């Protein structure tokens, strides 16, 4: 699997107070041996096995993936693995890291909250950049399962639970908006003959020419641009990836 790094990408601000200074996009030296066969070019990760790249997607106590890598991998990985399957693998790795901290020393256990914050940050970037990956029940189930596991890392003050709740709420609002948009779009997908019949049945007085509604070309162009921008919000990345 090959990765190409985009120059710009949507970014979610990291809540640094929880992640701490140890959070870095730099790949840890020992991860190469553990993950498999990543290939670098000019210091940048350009390819590797799917399992190795998934391993690098998941934060650890001392590592957080570069946000450009997160975007690039989540975008390109759907060619090789369905989002809900990727979520399941991410969840398995999260559980493994969590268990390692839980059975460690008291100092290791104290790091659980910081580890949880990094996992939440990854989920936030995923849900905000690719919200439509979570349209199906399987993906939502995997997301809730990971969220439940991570919530256990901070049961005392509930900070993690609040952040997850807000993240889920924002995701559901985005999916709801897309659902409403799809319903409206379907209403306008009538056959041309049907639309003609409707216009014929309307009284002449109710049929308006577009220039009678807006005779200023500049304002009309602005309104059309606004409509297009609203529609662009609901575009999915997947069709573009599979047609490349």
PDB file of C-alpha atoms in Angstrom, residues 7-136:
ATOM      1  CA  UNK A   7       0.020  19.580   1.191  1.00  0.00           C
ATOM      2  CA  UNK A   8      -3.007  20.634   3.220  1.00  0.00           C
ATOM      3  CA  UNK A   9      -5.648  18.763   5.153  1.00  0.00           C
ATOM      4  CA  UNK A  10      -8.426  19.362   7.674  1.00  0.00           C
ATOM      5  CA  UNK A  11      -6.978  19.473  11.166  1.00  0.00           C
ATOM      6  CA  UNK A  12      -8.539  19.153  14.579  1.00  0.00           C
ATOM      7  CA  UNK A  13      -6.886  21.157  17.370  1.00  0.00           C
ATOM      8  CA  UNK A  14      -5.273  18.841  19.894  1.00  0.00           C
ATOM      9  CA  UNK A  15      -6.254  19.440  23.505  1.00  0.00           C
ATOM     10  CA  UNK A  16      -2.600  19.713  24.520  1.00  0.00           C
ATOM     11  CA  UNK A  17      -3.306  19.960  28.221  1.00  0.00           C
ATOM     12  CA  UNK A  18      -4.376  16.317  28.150  1.00  0.00           C
ATOM     13  CA  UNK A  19      -1.917  14.980  25.561  1.00  0.00           C
ATOM     14  CA  UNK A  20       1.155  16.541  27.132  1.00  0.00           C
ATOM     15  CA  UNK A  21       4.538  17.289  25.615  1.00  0.00           C
ATOM     16  CA  UNK A  22       5.279  13.642  24.854  1.00  0.00           C
ATOM     17  CA  UNK A  23       2.749  13.670  22.015  1.00  0.00           C
ATOM     18  CA  UNK A  24       4.608  13.816  18.734  1.00  0.00           C
ATOM     19  CA  UNK A  25       4.061  12.984  15.099  1.00  0.00           C
ATOM     20  CA  UNK A  26       7.551  11.509  14.905  1.00  0.00           C
ATOM     21  CA  UNK A  27       7.711   7.752  14.464  1.00  0.00           C
ATOM     22  CA  UNK A  28       9.365   6.010  17.367  1.00  0.00           C
ATOM     23  CA  UNK A  29      12.632   4.224  16.507  1.00  0.00           C
ATOM     24  CA  UNK A  30      11.559   0.873  17.931  1.00  0.00           C
ATOM     25  CA  UNK A  31       8.256   0.762  16.067  1.00  0.00           C
ATOM     26  CA  UNK A  32       9.809  -0.343  12.783  1.00  0.00           C
ATOM     27  CA  UNK A  33      10.864  -3.698  14.228  1.00  0.00           C
ATOM     28  CA  UNK A  34       7.519  -4.217  15.881  1.00  0.00           C
ATOM     29  CA  UNK A  35       5.265  -3.187  12.991  1.00  0.00           C
ATOM     30  CA  UNK A  36       6.756  -4.945   9.995  1.00  0.00           C
ATOM     31  CA  UNK A  37       8.015  -3.463   6.785  1.00  0.00           C
ATOM     32  CA  UNK A  38       7.471   0.306   6.457  1.00  0.00           C
ATOM     33  CA  UNK A  39       9.436   2.000   3.673  1.00  0.00           C
ATOM     34  CA  UNK A  40      10.797   5.535   4.004  1.00  0.00           C
ATOM     35  CA  UNK A  41      11.872   8.049   1.384  1.00  0.00           C
ATOM     36  CA  UNK A  42      13.640  11.262   2.418  1.00  0.00           C
ATOM     37  CA  UNK A  43      12.572  10.605   5.981  1.00  0.00           C
ATOM     38  CA  UNK A  44       8.889  10.215   5.070  1.00  0.00           C
ATOM     39  CA  UNK A  45       6.856   7.022   5.330  1.00  0.00           C
ATOM     40  CA  UNK A  46       5.726   6.180   1.787  1.00  0.00           C
ATOM     41  CA  UNK A  47       4.605   2.540   1.929  1.00  0.00           C
ATOM     42  CA  UNK A  48       4.211  -0.541   4.067  1.00  0.00           C
ATOM     43  CA  UNK A  49       1.977  -3.523   4.757  1.00  0.00           C
ATOM     44  CA  UNK A  50      -1.607  -2.735   5.723  1.00  0.00           C
ATOM     45  CA  UNK A  51      -1.111  -4.142   9.221  1.00  0.00           C
ATOM     46  CA  UNK A  52       2.032  -2.068   9.729  1.00  0.00           C
ATOM     47  CA  UNK A  53       0.303   1.115   8.633  1.00  0.00           C
ATOM     48  CA  UNK A  54      -2.689   0.431  10.882  1.00  0.00           C
ATOM     49  CA  UNK A  55      -0.303  -0.073  13.799  1.00  0.00           C
ATOM     50  CA  UNK A  56       1.186   3.347  13.125  1.00  0.00           C
ATOM     51  CA  UNK A  57      -2.247   4.934  12.997  1.00  0.00           C
ATOM     52  CA  UNK A  58      -2.961   4.074  16.631  1.00  0.00           C
ATOM     53  CA  UNK A  59      -1.382   6.316  19.302  1.00  0.00           C
ATOM     54  CA  UNK A  60       0.616   4.869  22.178  1.00  0.00           C
ATOM     55  CA  UNK A  61       1.708   6.371  25.464  1.00  0.00           C
ATOM     56  CA  UNK A  62       4.760   7.997  23.845  1.00  0.00           C
ATOM     57  CA  UNK A  63       3.583   8.436  20.266  1.00  0.00           C
ATOM     58  CA  UNK A  64       0.889  10.246  18.294  1.00  0.00           C
ATOM     59  CA  UNK A  65       0.773   9.948  14.486  1.00  0.00           C
ATOM     60  CA  UNK A  66       1.301  13.008  12.342  1.00  0.00           C
ATOM     61  CA  UNK A  67      -2.074  14.441  11.361  1.00  0.00           C
ATOM     62  CA  UNK A  68      -1.100  14.445   7.697  1.00  0.00           C
ATOM     63  CA  UNK A  69      -0.486  10.704   8.004  1.00  0.00           C
ATOM     64  CA  UNK A  70      -3.862  10.208   9.699  1.00  0.00           C
ATOM     65  CA  UNK A  71      -5.672  11.976   6.869  1.00  0.00           C
ATOM     66  CA  UNK A  72      -3.715  10.249   4.094  1.00  0.00           C
ATOM     67  CA  UNK A  73      -4.065   6.768   5.544  1.00  0.00           C
ATOM     68  CA  UNK A  74      -7.768   7.056   6.398  1.00  0.00           C
ATOM     69  CA  UNK A  75      -8.432   8.313   2.871  1.00  0.00           C
ATOM     70  CA  UNK A  76      -6.424   5.687   0.983  1.00  0.00           C
ATOM     71  CA  UNK A  77      -7.053   2.691   3.263  1.00  0.00           C
ATOM     72  CA  UNK A  78     -10.697   2.380   2.168  1.00  0.00           C
ATOM     73  CA  UNK A  79      -9.428   0.929  -1.116  1.00  0.00           C
ATOM     74  CA  UNK A  80      -8.093  -2.062   0.859  1.00  0.00           C
ATOM     75  CA  UNK A  81     -10.319  -2.292   3.938  1.00  0.00           C
ATOM     76  CA  UNK A  82     -13.820  -1.156   4.875  1.00  0.00           C
ATOM     77  CA  UNK A  83     -13.947   1.626   7.499  1.00  0.00           C
ATOM     78  CA  UNK A  84     -15.801  -0.554  10.030  1.00  0.00           C
ATOM     79  CA  UNK A  85     -13.147  -3.264   9.661  1.00  0.00           C
ATOM     80  CA  UNK A  86     -10.411  -0.677  10.154  1.00  0.00           C
ATOM     81  CA  UNK A  87     -12.207   0.600  13.251  1.00  0.00           C
ATOM     82  CA  UNK A  88     -12.330  -2.941  14.620  1.00  0.00           C
ATOM     83  CA  UNK A  89      -8.578  -3.373  14.136  1.00  0.00           C
ATOM     84  CA  UNK A  90      -7.904   0.019  15.732  1.00  0.00           C
ATOM     85  CA  UNK A  91     -10.066  -1.044  18.666  1.00  0.00           C
ATOM     86  CA  UNK A  92      -8.108  -4.266  19.114  1.00  0.00           C
ATOM     87  CA  UNK A  93      -4.798  -2.385  19.178  1.00  0.00           C
ATOM     88  CA  UNK A  94      -6.233   0.148  21.649  1.00  0.00           C
ATOM     89  CA  UNK A  95      -7.305  -2.638  23.984  1.00  0.00           C
ATOM     90  CA  UNK A  96      -3.856  -4.221  23.759  1.00  0.00           C
ATOM     91  CA  UNK A  97      -2.108  -0.952  24.686  1.00  0.00           C
ATOM     92  CA  UNK A  98      -4.625  -0.289  27.465  1.00  0.00           C
ATOM     93  CA  UNK A  99      -4.107  -3.727  28.989  1.00  0.00           C
ATOM     94  CA  UNK A 100      -0.326  -3.291  28.905  1.00  0.00           C
ATOM     95  CA  UNK A 101      -0.654  -0.081  30.920  1.00  0.00           C
ATOM     96  CA  UNK A 102      -3.128  -1.637  33.374  1.00  0.00           C
ATOM     97  CA  UNK A 103      -0.855  -4.561  34.252  1.00  0.00           C
ATOM     98  CA  UNK A 104       2.222  -2.343  34.508  1.00  0.00           C
ATOM     99  CA  UNK A 105       3.595  -0.398  37.442  1.00  0.00           C
ATOM    100  CA  UNK A 106       1.671   2.331  39.252  1.00  0.00           C
ATOM    101  CA  UNK A 107       3.504   4.873  37.115  1.00  0.00           C
ATOM    102  CA  UNK A 108       2.250   3.124  33.987  1.00  0.00           C
ATOM    103  CA  UNK A 109      -1.321   3.013  35.296  1.00  0.00           C
ATOM    104  CA  UNK A 110      -1.156   6.749  35.950  1.00  0.00           C
ATOM    105  CA  UNK A 111      -0.588   7.267  32.225  1.00  0.00           C
ATOM    106  CA  UNK A 112      -3.954   5.762  31.275  1.00  0.00           C
ATOM    107  CA  UNK A 113      -5.698   9.143  31.152  1.00  0.00           C
ATOM    108  CA  UNK A 114      -3.092  10.585  28.791  1.00  0.00           C
ATOM    109  CA  UNK A 115      -3.340   7.495  26.581  1.00  0.00           C
ATOM    110  CA  UNK A 116      -7.137   7.836  26.522  1.00  0.00           C
ATOM    111  CA  UNK A 117      -6.827  11.484  25.444  1.00  0.00           C
ATOM    112  CA  UNK A 118      -4.711  10.480  22.444  1.00  0.00           C
ATOM    113  CA  UNK A 119      -7.194   7.819  21.354  1.00  0.00           C
ATOM    114  CA  UNK A 120     -10.035  10.331  21.634  1.00  0.00           C
ATOM    115  CA  UNK A 121      -8.056  12.813  19.559  1.00  0.00           C
ATOM    116  CA  UNK A 122      -7.653  10.192  16.825  1.00  0.00           C
ATOM    117  CA  UNK A 123     -11.386   9.439  16.896  1.00  0.00           C
ATOM    118  CA  UNK A 124     -12.218  13.154  16.785  1.00  0.00           C
ATOM    119  CA  UNK A 125     -10.068  13.689  13.710  1.00  0.00           C
ATOM    120  CA  UNK A 126     -11.607  10.640  12.069  1.00  0.00           C
ATOM    121  CA  UNK A 127     -15.244  11.579  12.803  1.00  0.00           C
ATOM    122  CA  UNK A 128     -14.744  15.210  11.769  1.00  0.00           C
ATOM    123  CA  UNK A 129     -12.767  14.573   8.578  1.00  0.00           C
ATOM    124  CA  UNK A 130     -14.578  11.426   7.393  1.00  0.00           C
ATOM    125  CA  UNK A 131     -17.964  11.514   9.175  1.00  0.00           C
ATOM    126  CA  UNK A 132     -19.659   9.406   6.507  1.00  0.00           C
ATOM    127  CA  UNK A 133     -17.477   6.439   7.458  1.00  0.00           C
ATOM    128  CA  UNK A 134     -19.883   6.115  10.393  1.00  0.00           C
ATOM    129  CA  UNK A 135     -23.161   5.983   8.475  1.00  0.00           C
ATOM    130  CA  UNK A 136     -23.609   2.238   8.832  1.00  0.00           C
TER     131      UNK A 136
END
